[in-house]
Amino acid sequence: MGKSWSKQEVTGILSSRDPRLLDELLEAADRCRRDSVGANVYLRGLIEFSNECRRNCFYCGIRKSNYSIRRYRLDNDEIITLAKSALDAGYSSLALQSGESEDSREINKVVQLIRSIKTQSRAWDNTGRGLGITLSIGELTFDQYKELWDAGAHRYLLRIEASDPRLFSRIHPPDQSFEKRLKCLDDLRTIGYQVGTGIMVGLPGQSVNNLVRDLQFFVEKDIDMLGMGPYIPHPNTPLYKKQVPDFEPFSMTLKIMALARLMMPDINIVCSTALLTLNPRGLELGLKAGANVVMPVMTPEDNRSDYSLYNNKHYTRPQELIERIRRYGYTVGLWTWGDSRHYAVRQVQ
Ligand code: SAH
């Protein structure tokens, strides 16, 4: 457990525009991560395997009603080839992400995929462990989450997006409920997954108070992993051009990451692609703010631009990403799963 923070303290930090305070916060977060989880940065080969989506989230470029993108779904065989190249490069873990489908045929395909990746990767690396698998495929039923777990997935990222039910309902259509999202997070935890959640920072209608509450939500939910990033308006979505808050989303995201690291020293924190997209120093400062997981994009070049949650998504070749992580003074956790330490600790309690 990190030190406990009062609401006033957190509000004061998030409201401040003093650059020295941001520097101090980043220094403190970096020290905390080195003491608690070390200087290793773990990699998840990110495969955005499908942009088919049944949802209509008001912020997201792959929403069902955006007819201006080409929809794709990679074949399982193609994904397995990418998985092999991730393991060959020493990444040891994959993050499989897609739009949402609840169609049982699609879920079965993902179950088959996970089984194949687990069986084949155990043979590829001779350690018997194979690739670790994080899923990020949205809201499903308890039974579907269980099937995917039984197949071998062991981490799941499902962002709450906004922990205030009113803000949640302003950025999602009525068929998506806040309660259902909470239930999904609870189901994932009950099944045994390492559970990750997160928010977008800078959403229309979001206040500093919302963000203070979001941090409290992460602590209360006792999460294992945090993945969050700045909101980047997408022209083909209903939220585009809606007035955004007057804080600056990049430095606000860094502050929240740093506070999250200080409050929850042993969780895994992802340095999001959105953070890298907004600012050329996104990786360097994200790591400093306490991130210890990076997800190099392995989606084939032909499909990458169609997985457009927002436009001009940042892309760095994985090898360059690794070199940069080292240049910034961290070690790269190759050939190891790099699971959330918090999860291991709560398993023995
Ligand atoms: N369908 C899956 C995963 C794909 S979306 C799911 O819902 O979990 C992954 C994340 O991208 C979302 O959780 C959201 O927080 C983020 N995202 C979507 N649109 C975005 C935008 N315009 N700007 C920044 N992040 C966005």
Short mmCIF file of C-alpha atoms and ligand atoms in Angstrom, two decimals, residues 59-60 97-100 136-138 157-159 161 200 230-232 307 309-310, ligand 1:
data_model
loop_
_atom_site.label_atom_id
_atom_site.label_comp_id
_atom_site.label_asym_id
_atom_site.label_seq_id
_atom_site.Cartn_x
_atom_site.Cartn_y
_atom_site.Cartn_z
CA TYR A 59 -15.44 9.06 -28.55
CA CYS A 60 -14.11 6.10 -30.50
CA GLN A 97 -7.15 -6.09 -28.59
CA SER A 98 -10.22 -5.61 -30.77
CA GLY A 99 -13.58 -3.93 -31.12
CA GLU A 100 -16.46 -5.59 -29.34
CA SER A 136 -8.77 -6.23 -24.23
CA ILE A 137 -11.92 -7.13 -26.11
CA GLY A 138 -14.56 -5.35 -24.08
CA LEU A 157 -7.83 -4.67 -19.58
CA LEU A 158 -11.27 -3.05 -19.44
CA ARG A 159 -11.25 0.67 -18.88
CA GLU A 161 -13.42 5.27 -19.04
CA MET A 200 -9.41 8.86 -20.68
CA PRO A 230 -5.34 11.43 -22.94
CA TYR A 231 -8.58 11.68 -24.91
CA ILE A 232 -7.89 12.62 -28.55
CA TYR A 307 -7.53 0.54 -36.11
CA LEU A 309 -9.49 4.85 -32.18
CA TYR A 310 -8.22 8.37 -32.93
N1 SAH B 1 -13.12 -2.60 -27.39
C1 SAH B 1 -12.17 -2.74 -26.38
C2 SAH B 1 -10.79 -2.23 -26.70
C3 SAH B 1 -10.62 -1.19 -27.77
S1 SAH B 1 -10.72 0.48 -27.31
C4 SAH B 1 -12.67 -2.10 -25.11
O1 SAH B 1 -13.67 -1.40 -25.17
O2 SAH B 1 -12.10 -2.33 -24.06
C5 SAH B 1 -9.37 0.70 -26.19
C6 SAH B 1 -9.39 2.01 -25.47
O3 SAH B 1 -9.09 3.07 -26.36
C7 SAH B 1 -10.72 2.39 -24.87
O4 SAH B 1 -10.91 1.77 -23.63
C8 SAH B 1 -10.62 3.91 -24.78
O5 SAH B 1 -10.26 4.32 -23.46
C9 SAH B 1 -9.50 4.27 -25.75
N2 SAH B 1 -9.98 5.22 -26.76
C10 SAH B 1 -11.01 5.07 -27.63
N3 SAH B 1 -11.20 6.20 -28.33
C11 SAH B 1 -10.27 7.09 -27.93
C12 SAH B 1 -9.96 8.44 -28.26
N4 SAH B 1 -10.67 9.11 -29.17
N5 SAH B 1 -8.92 9.04 -27.63
C13 SAH B 1 -8.20 8.37 -26.71
N6 SAH B 1 -8.44 7.10 -26.34
C14 SAH B 1 -9.47 6.46 -26.94
#
